[in-house]
Tab-separated table of C-alpha atoms and ligand atoms in Angstrom:
chain	number	residue	atom	x	y	z
A	116	MET	CA	51.015	-41.055	-1.549
A	117	THR	CA	53.944	-39.169	-0.059
A	118	MET	CA	56.889	-37.631	-1.861
A	119	LYS	CA	60.231	-38.529	-0.313
A	120	PRO	CA	63.275	-36.231	-0.211
A	121	ILE	CA	66.150	-37.694	-2.281
A	122	LEU	CA	69.560	-37.898	-0.569
A	123	ILE	CA	72.381	-36.076	-2.337
A	124	HIS	CA	75.924	-37.487	-2.613
A	125	PRO	CA	78.055	-37.473	-0.518
A	126	ASP	CA	75.929	-39.130	2.183
A	127	PRO	CA	77.054	-42.166	4.228
A	128	ARG	CA	73.675	-43.876	3.622
A	129	LEU	CA	74.449	-44.030	-0.119
A	130	LYS	CA	77.590	-46.104	0.614
A	131	LYS	CA	75.894	-48.866	2.661
A	132	VAL	CA	75.042	-52.419	1.586
A	133	CYS	CA	71.251	-52.696	2.044
A	134	ASP	CA	69.414	-55.469	3.913
A	135	PRO	CA	67.266	-58.073	2.113
A	136	VAL	CA	63.497	-57.700	2.492
A	137	PRO	CA	62.186	-60.807	4.327
A	138	ASP	CA	58.662	-60.477	2.899
A	139	VAL	CA	56.514	-57.838	1.235
A	140	SER	CA	54.542	-56.014	3.936
A	141	ASP	CA	51.899	-53.298	3.425
A	142	GLU	CA	54.457	-50.816	4.771
A	143	LEU	CA	56.938	-51.778	2.018
A	144	ARG	CA	54.187	-51.652	-0.646
A	145	THR	CA	53.388	-48.078	0.468
A	146	LEU	CA	57.093	-47.185	0.373
A	147	ALA	CA	57.336	-48.591	-3.189
A	148	GLN	CA	54.331	-46.450	-4.298
A	149	ASP	CA	55.882	-43.370	-2.656
A	150	MET	CA	59.179	-44.086	-4.420
A	151	LEU	CA	57.427	-44.374	-7.807
A	152	GLU	CA	55.702	-41.030	-7.234
A	153	THR	CA	59.029	-39.457	-6.171
A	154	MET	CA	60.771	-40.918	-9.266
A	155	TYR	CA	58.109	-39.654	-11.726
A	156	ASP	CA	58.141	-36.210	-10.089
A	157	ALA	CA	61.979	-35.866	-10.167
A	158	PRO	CA	61.792	-36.828	-13.096
A	159	GLY	CA	63.793	-40.018	-13.338
A	160	ILE	CA	63.640	-43.534	-14.765
A	161	GLY	CA	64.679	-45.341	-11.573
A	162	LEU	CA	65.065	-44.951	-7.819
A	163	ALA	CA	66.545	-47.175	-5.106
A	164	ALA	CA	65.401	-47.241	-1.449
A	165	PRO	CA	68.751	-45.963	-0.031
A	166	GLN	CA	68.274	-42.794	-2.111
A	167	VAL	CA	65.309	-42.008	0.150
A	168	GLY	CA	67.211	-43.075	3.269
A	169	VAL	CA	65.794	-46.620	3.584
A	170	LEU	CA	68.525	-49.282	3.688
A	171	SER	CA	66.381	-52.144	2.277
A	172	ARG	CA	66.734	-53.991	-1.051
A	173	LEU	CA	63.951	-52.289	-3.010
A	174	ILE	CA	64.100	-50.500	-6.371
A	175	VAL	CA	61.533	-48.945	-8.700
A	176	MET	CA	61.878	-48.196	-12.425
A	177	ASP	CA	60.003	-47.036	-15.498
A	178	CYS	CA	62.202	-46.699	-18.582
A	179	VAL	CA	59.363	-45.993	-21.038
A	180	LYS	CA	60.412	-42.673	-22.581
A	181	GLU	CA	58.270	-42.422	-25.725
A	182	GLU	CA	55.314	-40.035	-25.576
A	183	GLY	CA	52.017	-41.894	-25.846
A	184	GLU	CA	53.471	-45.261	-24.733
A	185	PRO	CA	51.762	-46.659	-21.626
A	186	PRO	CA	53.846	-46.319	-18.450
A	187	GLN	CA	55.475	-49.458	-17.047
A	188	PRO	CA	55.973	-48.868	-13.309
A	189	THR	CA	58.169	-51.708	-12.063
A	190	VAL	CA	58.856	-52.583	-8.417
A	191	MET	CA	61.543	-55.100	-7.416
A	192	PHE	CA	62.278	-56.444	-3.939
A	193	ASN	CA	65.624	-58.252	-3.463
A	194	PRO	CA	66.633	-57.933	-7.161
A	195	GLU	CA	69.617	-60.052	-8.220
A	196	VAL	CA	71.476	-60.216	-11.512
A	197	VAL	CA	71.659	-63.946	-12.312
A	198	ALA	CA	73.365	-63.735	-15.737
A	199	THR	CA	74.943	-61.102	-17.974
A	200	SER	CA	75.929	-60.926	-21.644
A	201	ASP	CA	79.563	-60.595	-22.717
A	202	GLU	CA	78.445	-57.871	-25.075
A	203	THR	CA	78.532	-54.440	-23.462
A	204	ASN	CA	76.741	-51.163	-23.948
A	205	VAL	CA	77.861	-47.600	-23.194
A	206	TYR	CA	75.254	-45.195	-21.822
A	207	GLU	CA	75.559	-41.657	-20.544
A	208	GLU	CA	74.195	-42.165	-17.022
A	209	GLY	CA	72.795	-39.680	-14.550
A	210	CYS	CA	71.770	-40.096	-10.918
A	211	LEU	CA	69.098	-38.309	-8.927
A	212	SER	CA	71.577	-38.294	-5.993
A	213	ILE	CA	74.227	-36.529	-8.134
A	214	PRO	CA	72.089	-33.860	-9.817
A	215	ASP	CA	72.839	-32.447	-13.273
A	216	GLN	CA	75.978	-34.511	-13.872
A	217	TYR	CA	76.357	-37.250	-16.468
A	218	ALA	CA	79.113	-39.638	-17.567
A	219	GLU	CA	79.496	-42.623	-19.862
A	220	VAL	CA	79.451	-46.016	-18.116
A	221	THR	CA	80.066	-49.395	-19.795
A	222	ARG	CA	77.919	-52.294	-18.560
A	223	PRO	CA	76.686	-55.668	-19.877
A	224	LYS	CA	74.115	-55.092	-22.649
A	225	LEU	CA	71.747	-57.842	-21.428
A	226	VAL	CA	71.013	-58.924	-17.870
A	227	GLN	CA	68.828	-61.681	-16.456
A	228	VAL	CA	67.280	-60.452	-13.189
A	229	ARG	CA	65.404	-62.351	-10.455
A	230	TRP	CA	63.281	-60.464	-7.925
A	231	MET	CA	60.166	-60.567	-5.743
A	232	ASP	CA	57.191	-58.527	-6.977
A	233	MET	CA	54.575	-56.488	-5.050
A	234	ASP	CA	52.541	-59.708	-4.477
A	235	GLY	CA	55.573	-61.489	-2.999
A	236	ARG	CA	55.892	-63.710	-6.128
A	237	GLU	CA	59.331	-64.606	-7.508
A	238	ARG	CA	59.902	-63.228	-11.032
A	239	GLU	CA	62.730	-63.595	-13.553
A	240	GLN	CA	63.197	-61.666	-16.803
A	241	GLU	CA	65.857	-60.580	-19.270
A	242	PHE	CA	66.398	-56.839	-19.708
A	243	ASP	CA	67.979	-55.056	-22.672
A	244	ALA	CA	68.877	-51.496	-23.690
A	245	LEU	CA	67.977	-48.718	-21.218
A	246	TRP	CA	66.118	-51.130	-18.907
A	247	ALA	CA	69.317	-53.211	-18.548
A	248	THR	CA	71.425	-50.123	-17.806
A	249	CYS	CA	68.895	-48.802	-15.315
A	250	VAL	CA	68.376	-52.061	-13.390
A	251	GLN	CA	72.165	-52.448	-12.992
A	252	HIS	CA	72.481	-48.806	-11.819
A	253	GLU	CA	69.693	-49.353	-9.257
A	254	ILE	CA	71.077	-52.693	-7.964
A	255	ASP	CA	74.450	-50.949	-7.566
A	256	HIS	CA	72.719	-48.455	-5.233
A	257	LEU	CA	71.635	-51.409	-3.027
A	258	ASN	CA	75.320	-52.365	-2.745
A	259	GLY	CA	76.485	-48.831	-1.892
A	260	LYS	CA	77.893	-48.232	-5.368
A	261	LEU	CA	77.346	-45.097	-7.461
A	262	PHE	CA	77.905	-44.674	-11.208
A	263	ILE	CA	80.836	-42.327	-10.465
A	264	ASP	CA	82.642	-45.317	-8.870
A	265	TYR	CA	83.199	-46.580	-12.455
A	266	LEU	CA	85.068	-43.359	-13.387
A	267	SER	CA	88.675	-42.276	-12.862
A	268	PRO	CA	89.523	-40.975	-9.354
A	269	MET	CA	89.984	-37.472	-10.786
A	270	LYS	CA	86.588	-37.410	-12.537
A	271	ARG	CA	84.922	-38.898	-9.446
A	272	GLN	CA	86.448	-36.245	-7.183
A	273	MET	CA	85.370	-33.469	-9.538
A	274	MET	CA	81.775	-34.743	-9.632
A	275	THR	CA	81.733	-35.241	-5.850
A	276	ARG	CA	82.856	-31.633	-5.291
A	277	LYS	CA	80.159	-30.323	-7.636
A	278	SER	CA	77.547	-32.400	-5.827
A	279	GLN	CA	78.802	-31.121	-2.434
A	280	LYS	CA	78.426	-27.551	-3.727
A	281	PHE	CA	74.885	-28.320	-4.987
A	282	LYS	CA	73.978	-29.694	-1.554
A	283	ARG	CA	75.416	-26.658	0.306
A	284	GLU	CA	73.575	-24.212	-1.962
A	285	ARG	CA	70.302	-26.138	-1.650
A	286	MET	CA	70.593	-26.092	2.167
A	287	ARG	CA	71.115	-22.301	2.130
A	288	ALA	CA	68.142	-21.671	-0.174
B	373	LIG	O1	68.923	-44.079	-9.667
B	373	LIG	C1	68.836	-42.920	-10.030
B	373	LIG	O2	69.551	-42.057	-9.528
B	373	LIG	C2	67.884	-42.541	-11.125
B	373	LIG	C3	68.558	-42.380	-12.470
B	373	LIG	C4	68.534	-43.730	-13.183
B	373	LIG	C5	69.422	-43.900	-14.364
B	373	LIG	C6	69.559	-42.937	-15.343
B	373	LIG	C7	70.366	-43.157	-16.434
B	373	LIG	C8	71.025	-44.347	-16.574
B	373	LIG	C9	70.901	-45.292	-15.599
B	373	LIG	C10	70.073	-45.084	-14.504
B	373	LIG	C11	67.784	-41.330	-13.257
B	373	LIG	O3	66.653	-41.492	-13.533
B	373	LIG	S1	68.639	-39.875	-13.714
B	373	LIG	C12	67.428	-38.976	-14.666
B	373	LIG	C13	67.211	-39.521	-16.024
B	373	LIG	O4	67.971	-40.346	-16.497
B	373	LIG	C14	66.045	-39.084	-16.823
B	373	LIG	C15	65.263	-38.028	-16.440
B	373	LIG	C16	64.177	-37.651	-17.218
B	373	LIG	C17	63.875	-38.298	-18.359
B	373	LIG	C18	64.659	-39.336	-18.775
B	373	LIG	C19	65.747	-39.734	-17.994
B	374	LIG	ZN1	71.413	-43.246	-9.098
C-alpha cells in the first residue's frame, strides 16, 4: 500500500465537482486501500479522493473511536444522500486539508446514503451520530465544498489564511 500526500486548502482541486466512477476497477480498489492507509496514518476518520488529488467520487471512512472496538473501514463509490432527518446535530468538525482548525457545523442528524461498494454492489444504509456527520463532510468534498463554506465569510477568511500559512511553512521545511 502507498501513502498519498494530502492536499492543503487553498488548492483548486479541492473546489472541483468530482466525476462519477463508472465501475469499480482494480486500480480504484488499490486507490481506496491507499486512502484508508493514509486516513489511519493522518490520523483521521474520513478521506475523500479529491484530498489526494483524484477527482473521482470515492470516499473512505472509519468513525470507530473507542479503544478495543474492531475497526470498520468503509469504502464508498458514488455515494449519494437519498434522505435526511429534519432533526439536526452540531459537531465540531476538522479537515485533514485544513490542519489543526476546528469549527462547529450544523447538519442533519440522520442521513440515508446509497453507494457502490468495493465489489461493485449497490448498498443503502442509514447513518447517525459521528458517521452521519462524517459521510456528509466527505460527500461535500466530492462537490468541491469544505466545512468552512458553512461559516461566516470572516471566519472562513481567517481559517483560509491560517491554512495558507501552514502550507507555506510546510513547503519551506
Ligand atoms: O475529510 C477529512 O478531512 C477528514 C476529517 C473528517 C471529519 C472530521 C470531523 C467531522 C467530520 C469529518 C477528519 O478526520 S479530521 C481529524 C479527526 O476528526 C480525528 C482525528 C483523530 C481522531 C479522531 C478524529
Ligand atoms: Zn475534510
